[in-house]
CSV table of N, CA and C in Angstrom, one decimal:
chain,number,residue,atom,x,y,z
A,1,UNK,N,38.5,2.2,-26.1
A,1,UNK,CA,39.2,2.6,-24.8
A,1,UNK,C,38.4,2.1,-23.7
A,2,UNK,N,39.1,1.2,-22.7
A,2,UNK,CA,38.4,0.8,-21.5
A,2,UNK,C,37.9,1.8,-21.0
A,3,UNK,N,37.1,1.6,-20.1
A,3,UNK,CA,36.4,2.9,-19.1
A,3,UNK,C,37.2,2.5,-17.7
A,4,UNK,N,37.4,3.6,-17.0
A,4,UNK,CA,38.6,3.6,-15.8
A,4,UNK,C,37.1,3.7,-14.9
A,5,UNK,N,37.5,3.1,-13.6
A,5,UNK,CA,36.5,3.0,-12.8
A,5,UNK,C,37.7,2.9,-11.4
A,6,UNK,N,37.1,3.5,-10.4
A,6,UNK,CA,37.7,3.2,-8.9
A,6,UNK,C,38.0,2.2,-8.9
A,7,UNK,N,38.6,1.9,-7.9
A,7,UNK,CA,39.0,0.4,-7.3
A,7,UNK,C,38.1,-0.6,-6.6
A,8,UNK,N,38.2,-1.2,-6.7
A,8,UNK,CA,37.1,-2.1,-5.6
A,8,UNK,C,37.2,-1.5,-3.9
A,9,UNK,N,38.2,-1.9,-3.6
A,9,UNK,CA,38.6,-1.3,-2.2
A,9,UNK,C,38.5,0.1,-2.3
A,10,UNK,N,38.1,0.9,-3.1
A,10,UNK,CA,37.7,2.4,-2.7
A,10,UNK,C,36.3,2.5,-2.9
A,11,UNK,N,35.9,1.9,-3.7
A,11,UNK,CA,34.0,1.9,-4.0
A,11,UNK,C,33.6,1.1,-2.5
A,12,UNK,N,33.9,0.0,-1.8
A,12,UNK,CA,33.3,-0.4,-0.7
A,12,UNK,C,33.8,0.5,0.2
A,13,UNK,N,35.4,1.1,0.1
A,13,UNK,CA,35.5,2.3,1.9
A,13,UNK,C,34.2,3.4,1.9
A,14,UNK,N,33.9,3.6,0.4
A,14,UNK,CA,33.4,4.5,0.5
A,14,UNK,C,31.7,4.2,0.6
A,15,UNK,N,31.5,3.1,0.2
A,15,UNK,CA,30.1,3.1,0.8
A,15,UNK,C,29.7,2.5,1.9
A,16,UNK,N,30.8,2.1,2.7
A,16,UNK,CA,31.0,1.7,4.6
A,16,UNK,C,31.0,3.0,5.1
A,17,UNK,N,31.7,3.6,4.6
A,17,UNK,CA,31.7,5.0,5.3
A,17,UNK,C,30.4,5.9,5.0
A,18,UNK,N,29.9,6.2,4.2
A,18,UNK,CA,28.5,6.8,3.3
A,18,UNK,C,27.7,6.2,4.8
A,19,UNK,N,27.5,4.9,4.0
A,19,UNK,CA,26.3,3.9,4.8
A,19,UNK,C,26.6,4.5,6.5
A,20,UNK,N,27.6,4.7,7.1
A,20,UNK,CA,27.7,4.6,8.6
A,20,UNK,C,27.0,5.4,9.4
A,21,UNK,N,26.7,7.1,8.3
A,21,UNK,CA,26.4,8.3,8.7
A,21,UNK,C,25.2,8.7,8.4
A,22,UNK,N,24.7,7.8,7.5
A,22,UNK,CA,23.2,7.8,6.8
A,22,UNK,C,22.1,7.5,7.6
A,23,UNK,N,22.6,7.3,8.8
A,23,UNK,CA,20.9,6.7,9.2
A,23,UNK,C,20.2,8.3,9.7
A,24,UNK,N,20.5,9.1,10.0
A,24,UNK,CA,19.5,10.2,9.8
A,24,UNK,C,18.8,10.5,8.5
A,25,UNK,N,19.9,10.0,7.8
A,25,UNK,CA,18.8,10.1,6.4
A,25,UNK,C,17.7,9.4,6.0
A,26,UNK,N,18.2,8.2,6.5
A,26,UNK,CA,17.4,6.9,6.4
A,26,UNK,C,16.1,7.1,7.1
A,27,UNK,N,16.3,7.9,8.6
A,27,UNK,CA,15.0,7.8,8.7
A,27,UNK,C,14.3,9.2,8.8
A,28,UNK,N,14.8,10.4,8.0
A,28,UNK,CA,13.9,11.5,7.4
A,28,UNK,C,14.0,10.8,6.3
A,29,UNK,N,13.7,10.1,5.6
A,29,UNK,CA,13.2,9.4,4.5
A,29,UNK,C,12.3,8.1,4.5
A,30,UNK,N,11.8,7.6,5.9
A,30,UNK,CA,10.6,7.2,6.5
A,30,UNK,C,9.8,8.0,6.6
A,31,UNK,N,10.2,9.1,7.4
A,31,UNK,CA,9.1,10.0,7.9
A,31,UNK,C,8.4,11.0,6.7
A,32,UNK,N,9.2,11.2,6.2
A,32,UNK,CA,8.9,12.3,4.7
A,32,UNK,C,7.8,11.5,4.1
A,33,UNK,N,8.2,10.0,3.7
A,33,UNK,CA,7.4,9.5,2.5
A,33,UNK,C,5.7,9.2,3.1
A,34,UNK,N,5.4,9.8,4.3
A,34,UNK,CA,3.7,9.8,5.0
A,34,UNK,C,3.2,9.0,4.3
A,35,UNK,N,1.7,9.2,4.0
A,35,UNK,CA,1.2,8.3,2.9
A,35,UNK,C,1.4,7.9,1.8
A,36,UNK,N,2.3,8.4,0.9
A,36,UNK,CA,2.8,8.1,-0.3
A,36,UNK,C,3.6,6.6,-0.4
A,37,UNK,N,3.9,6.2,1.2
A,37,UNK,CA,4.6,4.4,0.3
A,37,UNK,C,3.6,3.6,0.1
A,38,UNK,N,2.2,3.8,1.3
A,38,UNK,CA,1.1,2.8,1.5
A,38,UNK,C,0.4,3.2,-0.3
A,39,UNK,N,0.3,4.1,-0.6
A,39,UNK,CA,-0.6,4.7,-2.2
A,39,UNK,C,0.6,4.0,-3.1
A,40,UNK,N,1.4,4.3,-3.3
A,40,UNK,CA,2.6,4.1,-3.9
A,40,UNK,C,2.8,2.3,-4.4
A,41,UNK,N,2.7,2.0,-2.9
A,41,UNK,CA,3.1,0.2,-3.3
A,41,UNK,C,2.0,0.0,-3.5
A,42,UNK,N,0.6,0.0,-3.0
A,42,UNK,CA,-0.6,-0.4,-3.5
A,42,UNK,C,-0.4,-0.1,-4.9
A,43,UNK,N,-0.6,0.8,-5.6
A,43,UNK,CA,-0.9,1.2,-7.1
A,43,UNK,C,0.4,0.2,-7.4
A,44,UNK,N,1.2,0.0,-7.6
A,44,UNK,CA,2.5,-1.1,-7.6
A,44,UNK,C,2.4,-2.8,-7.9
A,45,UNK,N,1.2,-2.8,-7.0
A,45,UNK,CA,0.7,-4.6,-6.9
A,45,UNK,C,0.6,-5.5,-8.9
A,46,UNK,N,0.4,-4.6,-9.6
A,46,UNK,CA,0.6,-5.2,-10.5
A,46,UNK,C,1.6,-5.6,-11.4
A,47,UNK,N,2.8,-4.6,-11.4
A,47,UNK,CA,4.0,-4.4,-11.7
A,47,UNK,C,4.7,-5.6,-10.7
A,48,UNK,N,4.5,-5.5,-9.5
A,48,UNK,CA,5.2,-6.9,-8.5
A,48,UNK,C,4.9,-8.1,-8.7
A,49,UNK,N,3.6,-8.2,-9.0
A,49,UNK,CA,3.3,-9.4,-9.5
A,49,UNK,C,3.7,-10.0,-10.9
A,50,UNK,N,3.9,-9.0,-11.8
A,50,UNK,CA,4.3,-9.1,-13.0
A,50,UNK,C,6.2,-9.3,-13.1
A,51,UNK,N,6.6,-8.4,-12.2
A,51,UNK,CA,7.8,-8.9,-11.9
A,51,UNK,C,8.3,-10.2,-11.4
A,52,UNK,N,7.6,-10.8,-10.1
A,52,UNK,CA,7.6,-12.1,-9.4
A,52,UNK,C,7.6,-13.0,-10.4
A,53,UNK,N,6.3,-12.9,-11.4
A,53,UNK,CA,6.5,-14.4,-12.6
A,53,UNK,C,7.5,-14.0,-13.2
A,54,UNK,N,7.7,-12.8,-13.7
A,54,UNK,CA,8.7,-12.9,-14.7
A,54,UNK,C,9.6,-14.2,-14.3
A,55,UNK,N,10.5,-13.4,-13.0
A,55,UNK,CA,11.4,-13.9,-12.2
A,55,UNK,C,11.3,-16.0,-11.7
A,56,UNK,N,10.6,-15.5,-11.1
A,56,UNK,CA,9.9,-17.4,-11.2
A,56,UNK,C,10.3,-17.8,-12.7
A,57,UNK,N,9.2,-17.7,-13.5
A,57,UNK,CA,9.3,-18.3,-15.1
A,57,UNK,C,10.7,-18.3,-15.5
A,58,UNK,N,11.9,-17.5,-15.1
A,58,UNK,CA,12.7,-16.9,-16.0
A,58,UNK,C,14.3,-18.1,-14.6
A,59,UNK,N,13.3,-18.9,-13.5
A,59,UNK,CA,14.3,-19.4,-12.6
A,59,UNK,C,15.1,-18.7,-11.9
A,60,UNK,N,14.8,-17.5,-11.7
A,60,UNK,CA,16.3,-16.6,-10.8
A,60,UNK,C,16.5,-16.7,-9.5
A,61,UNK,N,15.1,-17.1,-9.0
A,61,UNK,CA,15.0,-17.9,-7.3
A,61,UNK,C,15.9,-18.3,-7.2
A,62,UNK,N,15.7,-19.5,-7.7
A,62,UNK,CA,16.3,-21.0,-7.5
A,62,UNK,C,18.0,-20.6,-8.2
A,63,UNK,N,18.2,-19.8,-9.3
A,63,UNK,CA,19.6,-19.3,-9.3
A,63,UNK,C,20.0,-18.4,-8.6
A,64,UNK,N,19.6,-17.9,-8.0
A,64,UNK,CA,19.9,-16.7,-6.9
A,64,UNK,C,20.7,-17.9,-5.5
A,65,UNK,N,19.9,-18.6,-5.6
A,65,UNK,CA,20.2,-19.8,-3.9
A,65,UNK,C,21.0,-20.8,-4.2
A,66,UNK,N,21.2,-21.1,-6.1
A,66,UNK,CA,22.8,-21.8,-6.6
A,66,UNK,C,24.0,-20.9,-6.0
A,67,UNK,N,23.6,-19.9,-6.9
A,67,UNK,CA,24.8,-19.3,-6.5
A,67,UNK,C,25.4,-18.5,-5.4
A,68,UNK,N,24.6,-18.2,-4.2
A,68,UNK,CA,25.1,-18.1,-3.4
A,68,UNK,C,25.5,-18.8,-2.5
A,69,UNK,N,24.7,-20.4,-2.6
A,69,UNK,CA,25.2,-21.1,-1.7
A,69,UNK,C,24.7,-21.8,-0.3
A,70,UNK,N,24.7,-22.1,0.1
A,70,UNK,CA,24.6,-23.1,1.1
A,70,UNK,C,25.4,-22.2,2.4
A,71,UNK,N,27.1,-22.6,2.1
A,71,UNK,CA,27.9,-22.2,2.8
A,71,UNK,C,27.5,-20.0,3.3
A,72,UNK,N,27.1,-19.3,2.0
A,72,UNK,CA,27.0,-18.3,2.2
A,72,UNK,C,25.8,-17.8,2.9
A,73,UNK,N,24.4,-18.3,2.7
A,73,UNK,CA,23.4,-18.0,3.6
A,73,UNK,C,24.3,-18.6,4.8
A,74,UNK,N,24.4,-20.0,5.4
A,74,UNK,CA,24.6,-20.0,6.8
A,74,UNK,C,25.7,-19.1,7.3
A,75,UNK,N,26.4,-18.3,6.8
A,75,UNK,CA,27.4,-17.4,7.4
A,75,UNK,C,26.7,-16.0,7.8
A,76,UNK,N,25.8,-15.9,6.5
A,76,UNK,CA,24.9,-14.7,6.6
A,76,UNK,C,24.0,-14.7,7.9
A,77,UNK,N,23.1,-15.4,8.4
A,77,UNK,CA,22.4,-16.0,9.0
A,77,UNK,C,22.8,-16.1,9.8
A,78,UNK,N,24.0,-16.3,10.7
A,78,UNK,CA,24.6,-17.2,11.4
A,78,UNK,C,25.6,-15.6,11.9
A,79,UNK,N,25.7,-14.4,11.6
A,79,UNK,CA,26.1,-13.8,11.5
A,79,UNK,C,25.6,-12.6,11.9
A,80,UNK,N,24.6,-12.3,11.0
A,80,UNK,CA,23.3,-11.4,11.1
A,80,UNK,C,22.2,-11.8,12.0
A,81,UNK,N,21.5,-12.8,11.5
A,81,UNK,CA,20.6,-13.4,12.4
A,81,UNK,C,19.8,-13.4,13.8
A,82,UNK,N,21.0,-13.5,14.4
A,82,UNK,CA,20.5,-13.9,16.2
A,82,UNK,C,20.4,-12.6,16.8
A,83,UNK,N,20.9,-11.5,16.6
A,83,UNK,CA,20.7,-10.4,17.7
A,83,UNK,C,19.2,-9.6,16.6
A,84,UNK,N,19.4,-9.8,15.8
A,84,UNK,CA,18.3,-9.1,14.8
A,84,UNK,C,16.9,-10.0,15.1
A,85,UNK,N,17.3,-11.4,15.4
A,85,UNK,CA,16.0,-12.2,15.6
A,85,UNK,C,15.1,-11.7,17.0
A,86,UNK,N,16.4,-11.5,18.0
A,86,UNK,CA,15.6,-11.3,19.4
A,86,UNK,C,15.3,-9.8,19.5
A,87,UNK,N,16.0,-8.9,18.5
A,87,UNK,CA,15.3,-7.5,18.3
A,87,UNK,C,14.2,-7.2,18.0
A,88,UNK,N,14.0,-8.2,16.7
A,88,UNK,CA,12.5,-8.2,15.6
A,88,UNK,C,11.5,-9.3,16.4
A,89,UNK,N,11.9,-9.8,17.3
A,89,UNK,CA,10.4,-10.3,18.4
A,89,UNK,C,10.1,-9.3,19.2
A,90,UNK,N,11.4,-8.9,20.2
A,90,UNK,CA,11.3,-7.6,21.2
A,90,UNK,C,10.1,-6.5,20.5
A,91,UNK,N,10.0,-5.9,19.1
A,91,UNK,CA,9.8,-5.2,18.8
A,91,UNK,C,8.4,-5.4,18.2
A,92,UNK,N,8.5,-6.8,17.3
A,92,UNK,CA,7.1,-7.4,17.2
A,92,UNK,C,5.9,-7.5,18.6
A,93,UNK,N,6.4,-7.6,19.8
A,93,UNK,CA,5.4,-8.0,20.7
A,93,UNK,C,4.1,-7.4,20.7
A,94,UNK,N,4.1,-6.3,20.5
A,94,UNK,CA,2.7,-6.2,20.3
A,94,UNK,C,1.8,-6.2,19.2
A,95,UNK,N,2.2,-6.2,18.2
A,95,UNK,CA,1.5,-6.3,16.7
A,95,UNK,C,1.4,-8.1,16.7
A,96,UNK,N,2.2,-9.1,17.4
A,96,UNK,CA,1.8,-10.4,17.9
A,96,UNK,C,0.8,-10.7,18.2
A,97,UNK,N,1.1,-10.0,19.9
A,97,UNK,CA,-0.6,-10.1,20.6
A,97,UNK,C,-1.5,-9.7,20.2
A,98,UNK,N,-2.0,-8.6,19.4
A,98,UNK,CA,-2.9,-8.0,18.7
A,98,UNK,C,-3.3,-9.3,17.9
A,99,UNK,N,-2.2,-10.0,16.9
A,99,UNK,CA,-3.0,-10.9,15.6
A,99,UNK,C,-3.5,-12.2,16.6
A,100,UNK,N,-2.3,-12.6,17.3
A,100,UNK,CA,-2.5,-14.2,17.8
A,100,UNK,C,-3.8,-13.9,18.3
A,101,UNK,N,-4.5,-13.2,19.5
A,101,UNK,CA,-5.3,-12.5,19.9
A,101,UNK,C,-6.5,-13.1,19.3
A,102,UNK,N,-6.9,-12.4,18.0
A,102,UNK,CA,-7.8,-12.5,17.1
A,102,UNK,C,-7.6,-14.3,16.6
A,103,UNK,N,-6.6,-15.2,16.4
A,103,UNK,CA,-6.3,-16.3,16.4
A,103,UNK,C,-7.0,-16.8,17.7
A,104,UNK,N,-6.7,-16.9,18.7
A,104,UNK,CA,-6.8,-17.7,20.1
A,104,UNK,C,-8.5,-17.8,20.3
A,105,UNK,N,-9.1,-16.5,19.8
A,105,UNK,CA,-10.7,-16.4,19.9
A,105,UNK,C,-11.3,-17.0,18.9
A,106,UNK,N,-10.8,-17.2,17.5
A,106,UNK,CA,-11.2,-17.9,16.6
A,106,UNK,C,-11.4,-19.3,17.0
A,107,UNK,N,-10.4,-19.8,17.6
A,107,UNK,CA,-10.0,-21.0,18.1
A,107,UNK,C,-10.9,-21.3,19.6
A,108,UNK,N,-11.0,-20.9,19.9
A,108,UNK,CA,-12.2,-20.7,21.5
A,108,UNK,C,-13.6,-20.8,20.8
A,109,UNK,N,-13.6,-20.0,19.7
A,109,UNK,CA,-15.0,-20.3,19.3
A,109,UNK,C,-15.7,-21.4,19.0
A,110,UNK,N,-14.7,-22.7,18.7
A,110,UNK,CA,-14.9,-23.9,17.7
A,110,UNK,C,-15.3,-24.8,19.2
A,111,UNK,N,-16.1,-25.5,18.5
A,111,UNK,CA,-16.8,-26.5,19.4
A,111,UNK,C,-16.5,-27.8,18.6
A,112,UNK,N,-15.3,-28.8,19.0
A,112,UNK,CA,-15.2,-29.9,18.8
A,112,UNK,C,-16.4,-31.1,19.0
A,113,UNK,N,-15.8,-32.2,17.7
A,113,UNK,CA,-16.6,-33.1,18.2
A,113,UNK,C,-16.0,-34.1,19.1
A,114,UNK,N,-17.3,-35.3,19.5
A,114,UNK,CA,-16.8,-36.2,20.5
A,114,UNK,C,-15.5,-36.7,20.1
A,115,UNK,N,-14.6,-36.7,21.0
A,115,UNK,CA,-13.1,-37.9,21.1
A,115,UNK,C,-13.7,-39.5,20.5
A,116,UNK,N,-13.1,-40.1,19.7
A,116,UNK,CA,-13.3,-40.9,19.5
A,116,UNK,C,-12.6,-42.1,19.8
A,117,UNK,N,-12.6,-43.7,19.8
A,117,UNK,CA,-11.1,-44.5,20.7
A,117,UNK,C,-9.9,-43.8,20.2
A,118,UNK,N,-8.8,-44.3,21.2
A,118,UNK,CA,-7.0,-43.9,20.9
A,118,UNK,C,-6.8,-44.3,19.2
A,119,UNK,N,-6.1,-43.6,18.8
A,119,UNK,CA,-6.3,-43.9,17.5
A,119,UNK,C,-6.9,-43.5,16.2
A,120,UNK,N,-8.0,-43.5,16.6
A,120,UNK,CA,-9.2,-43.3,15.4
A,120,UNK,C,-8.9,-42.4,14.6
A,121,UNK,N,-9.6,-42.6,13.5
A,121,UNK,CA,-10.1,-41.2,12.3
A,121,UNK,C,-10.3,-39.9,13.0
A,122,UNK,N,-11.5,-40.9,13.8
A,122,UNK,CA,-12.6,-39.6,14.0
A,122,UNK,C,-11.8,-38.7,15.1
A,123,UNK,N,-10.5,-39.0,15.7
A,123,UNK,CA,-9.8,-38.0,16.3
A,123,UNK,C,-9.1,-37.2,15.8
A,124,UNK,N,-8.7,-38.0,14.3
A,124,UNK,CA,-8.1,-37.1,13.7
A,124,UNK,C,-8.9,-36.0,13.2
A,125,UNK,N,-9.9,-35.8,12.9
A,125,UNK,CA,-11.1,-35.4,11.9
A,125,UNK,C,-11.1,-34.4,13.1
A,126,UNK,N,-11.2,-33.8,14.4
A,126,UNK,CA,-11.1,-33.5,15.7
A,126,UNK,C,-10.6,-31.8,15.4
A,127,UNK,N,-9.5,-31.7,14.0
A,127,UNK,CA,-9.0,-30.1,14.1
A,127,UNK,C,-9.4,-29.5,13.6
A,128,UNK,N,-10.3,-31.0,12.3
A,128,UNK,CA,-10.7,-30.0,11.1
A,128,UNK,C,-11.6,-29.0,11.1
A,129,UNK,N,-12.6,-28.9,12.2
A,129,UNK,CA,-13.2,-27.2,12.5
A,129,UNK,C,-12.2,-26.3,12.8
A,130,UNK,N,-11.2,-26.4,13.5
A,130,UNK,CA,-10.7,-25.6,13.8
A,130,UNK,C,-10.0,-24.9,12.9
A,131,UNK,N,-9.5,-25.5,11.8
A,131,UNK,CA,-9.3,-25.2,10.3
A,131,UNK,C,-10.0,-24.3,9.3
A,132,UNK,N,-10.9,-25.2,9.5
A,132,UNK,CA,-12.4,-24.4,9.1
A,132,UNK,C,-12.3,-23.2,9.5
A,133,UNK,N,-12.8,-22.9,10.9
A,133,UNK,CA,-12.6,-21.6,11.5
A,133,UNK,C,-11.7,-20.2,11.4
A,134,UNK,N,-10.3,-21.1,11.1
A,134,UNK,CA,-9.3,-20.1,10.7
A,134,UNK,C,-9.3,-19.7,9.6
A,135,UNK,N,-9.8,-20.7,8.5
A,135,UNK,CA,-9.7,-20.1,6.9
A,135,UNK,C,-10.7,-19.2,6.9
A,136,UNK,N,-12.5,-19.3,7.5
A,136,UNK,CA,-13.0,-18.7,7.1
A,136,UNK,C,-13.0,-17.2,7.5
A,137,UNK,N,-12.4,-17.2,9.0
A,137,UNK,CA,-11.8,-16.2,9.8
A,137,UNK,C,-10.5,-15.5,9.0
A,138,UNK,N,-9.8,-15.8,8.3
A,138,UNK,CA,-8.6,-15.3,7.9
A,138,UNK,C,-8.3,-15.1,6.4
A,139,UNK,N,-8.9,-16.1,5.8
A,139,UNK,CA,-8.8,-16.5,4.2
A,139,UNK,C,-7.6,-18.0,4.2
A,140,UNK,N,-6.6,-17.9,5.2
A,140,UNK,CA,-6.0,-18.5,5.1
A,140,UNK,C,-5.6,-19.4,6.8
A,141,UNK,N,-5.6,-21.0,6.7
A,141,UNK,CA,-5.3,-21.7,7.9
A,141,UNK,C,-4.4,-21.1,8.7
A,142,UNK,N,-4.8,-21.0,9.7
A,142,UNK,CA,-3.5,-19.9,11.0
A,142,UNK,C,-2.9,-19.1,10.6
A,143,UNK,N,-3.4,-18.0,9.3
A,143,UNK,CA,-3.0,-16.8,9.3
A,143,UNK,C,-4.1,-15.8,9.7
A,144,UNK,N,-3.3,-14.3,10.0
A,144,UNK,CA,-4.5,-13.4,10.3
A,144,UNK,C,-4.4,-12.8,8.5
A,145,UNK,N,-3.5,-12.8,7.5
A,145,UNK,CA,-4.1,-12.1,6.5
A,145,UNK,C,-3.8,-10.5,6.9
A,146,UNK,N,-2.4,-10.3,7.6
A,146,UNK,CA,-2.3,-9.1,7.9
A,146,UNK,C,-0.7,-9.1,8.3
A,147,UNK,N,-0.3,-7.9,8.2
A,147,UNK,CA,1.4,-8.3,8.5
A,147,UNK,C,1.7,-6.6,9.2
C-alpha cells in the first residue's frame, strides 16, 4: 500500500506560513542556546571534518553545483543577494575595523626594501615581507584567522 502524504502545495503553504511567525522563535533559540553552541560546535570539529571528506571524496560539491545549476544560483543570488549584501556589511562594520585594524598595523610594521629600476625582480620581491608579516601575524596571507 502507497503511503498518502499531503500535497506539495499544502506542505510548502504550510511551511511559508510556519516559517513567517517563527522568528520569535528563532531568536529565543539564539538566546537560550548561551554557551552551549560555542562547547557544542567545538567538541563537533571532528565529526565536520569527518563529514567534509566524506562529502568531497564521495563528489557531492561538485554535484550539488551540477545540479543546480548555473541558471539557479544566479537567480538565487540575483534575487537574495543585494539587499542582504549591503545588510551583512552595514552590520559587519565593526567586527571589519576591529580585524582590518590588526591588518593595516601588521602592514605599517614592514620595512620594505630599496625600489629597484621600472620593471625589475627586485620590485617585485618588494611585497614579499609584507606577506611574510601577514602569515606570521595571522597563520594565513591577509587573513586575521578569526571570523
Amino acid at each position: 500500500m502507497a503511503i498518502r502524504t499531503k500535497s506539495q502545495d499544502r506542505v510548502v503553504a504550510k511551511y511559508v506560513a510556519r516559517a513567517s511567525v517563527a522568528q520569535p522563535e528563532y531568536i529565543q533559540g539564539i538566546n537560550d542556546a548561551g554557551n552551549a553552541w560555542e562547547q557544542n560546535a567545538s567538541a563537533a570539529n571532528e565529526t565536520y571534518k569527518t563529514a567534509v571528506i566524506q562529502a568531497a571524496n564521495a563528489g557531492r560539491y561538485s554535484q550539488g553545483i551540477r545540479e543546480a545549476g548555473n541558471s539557479k544560483w544566479q537567480s538565487n543570488a540575483l534575487q537574495k543577494g543585494p539587499a542582504r549584501f549591503v545588510e551583512g556589511v552595514n552590520l559587519g562594520q565593526g567586527e571589519y575595523a576591529s580585524q582590518i585594524a590588526k591588518v593595516l598595523t601588521t602592514i605599517q610594521g614592514v620595512t620594505l626594501p630599496a625600489r629597484g629600476p621600472k620593471g625589475s625582480p627586485q620590485n617585485f620581491q618588494r611585497i614579499q615581507p609584507i606577506g611574510e608579516a601577514l602569515r606570521r601575524a595571522f597563520g594565513k596571507a591577509g587573513g586575521t584567522g578569526t571570523r
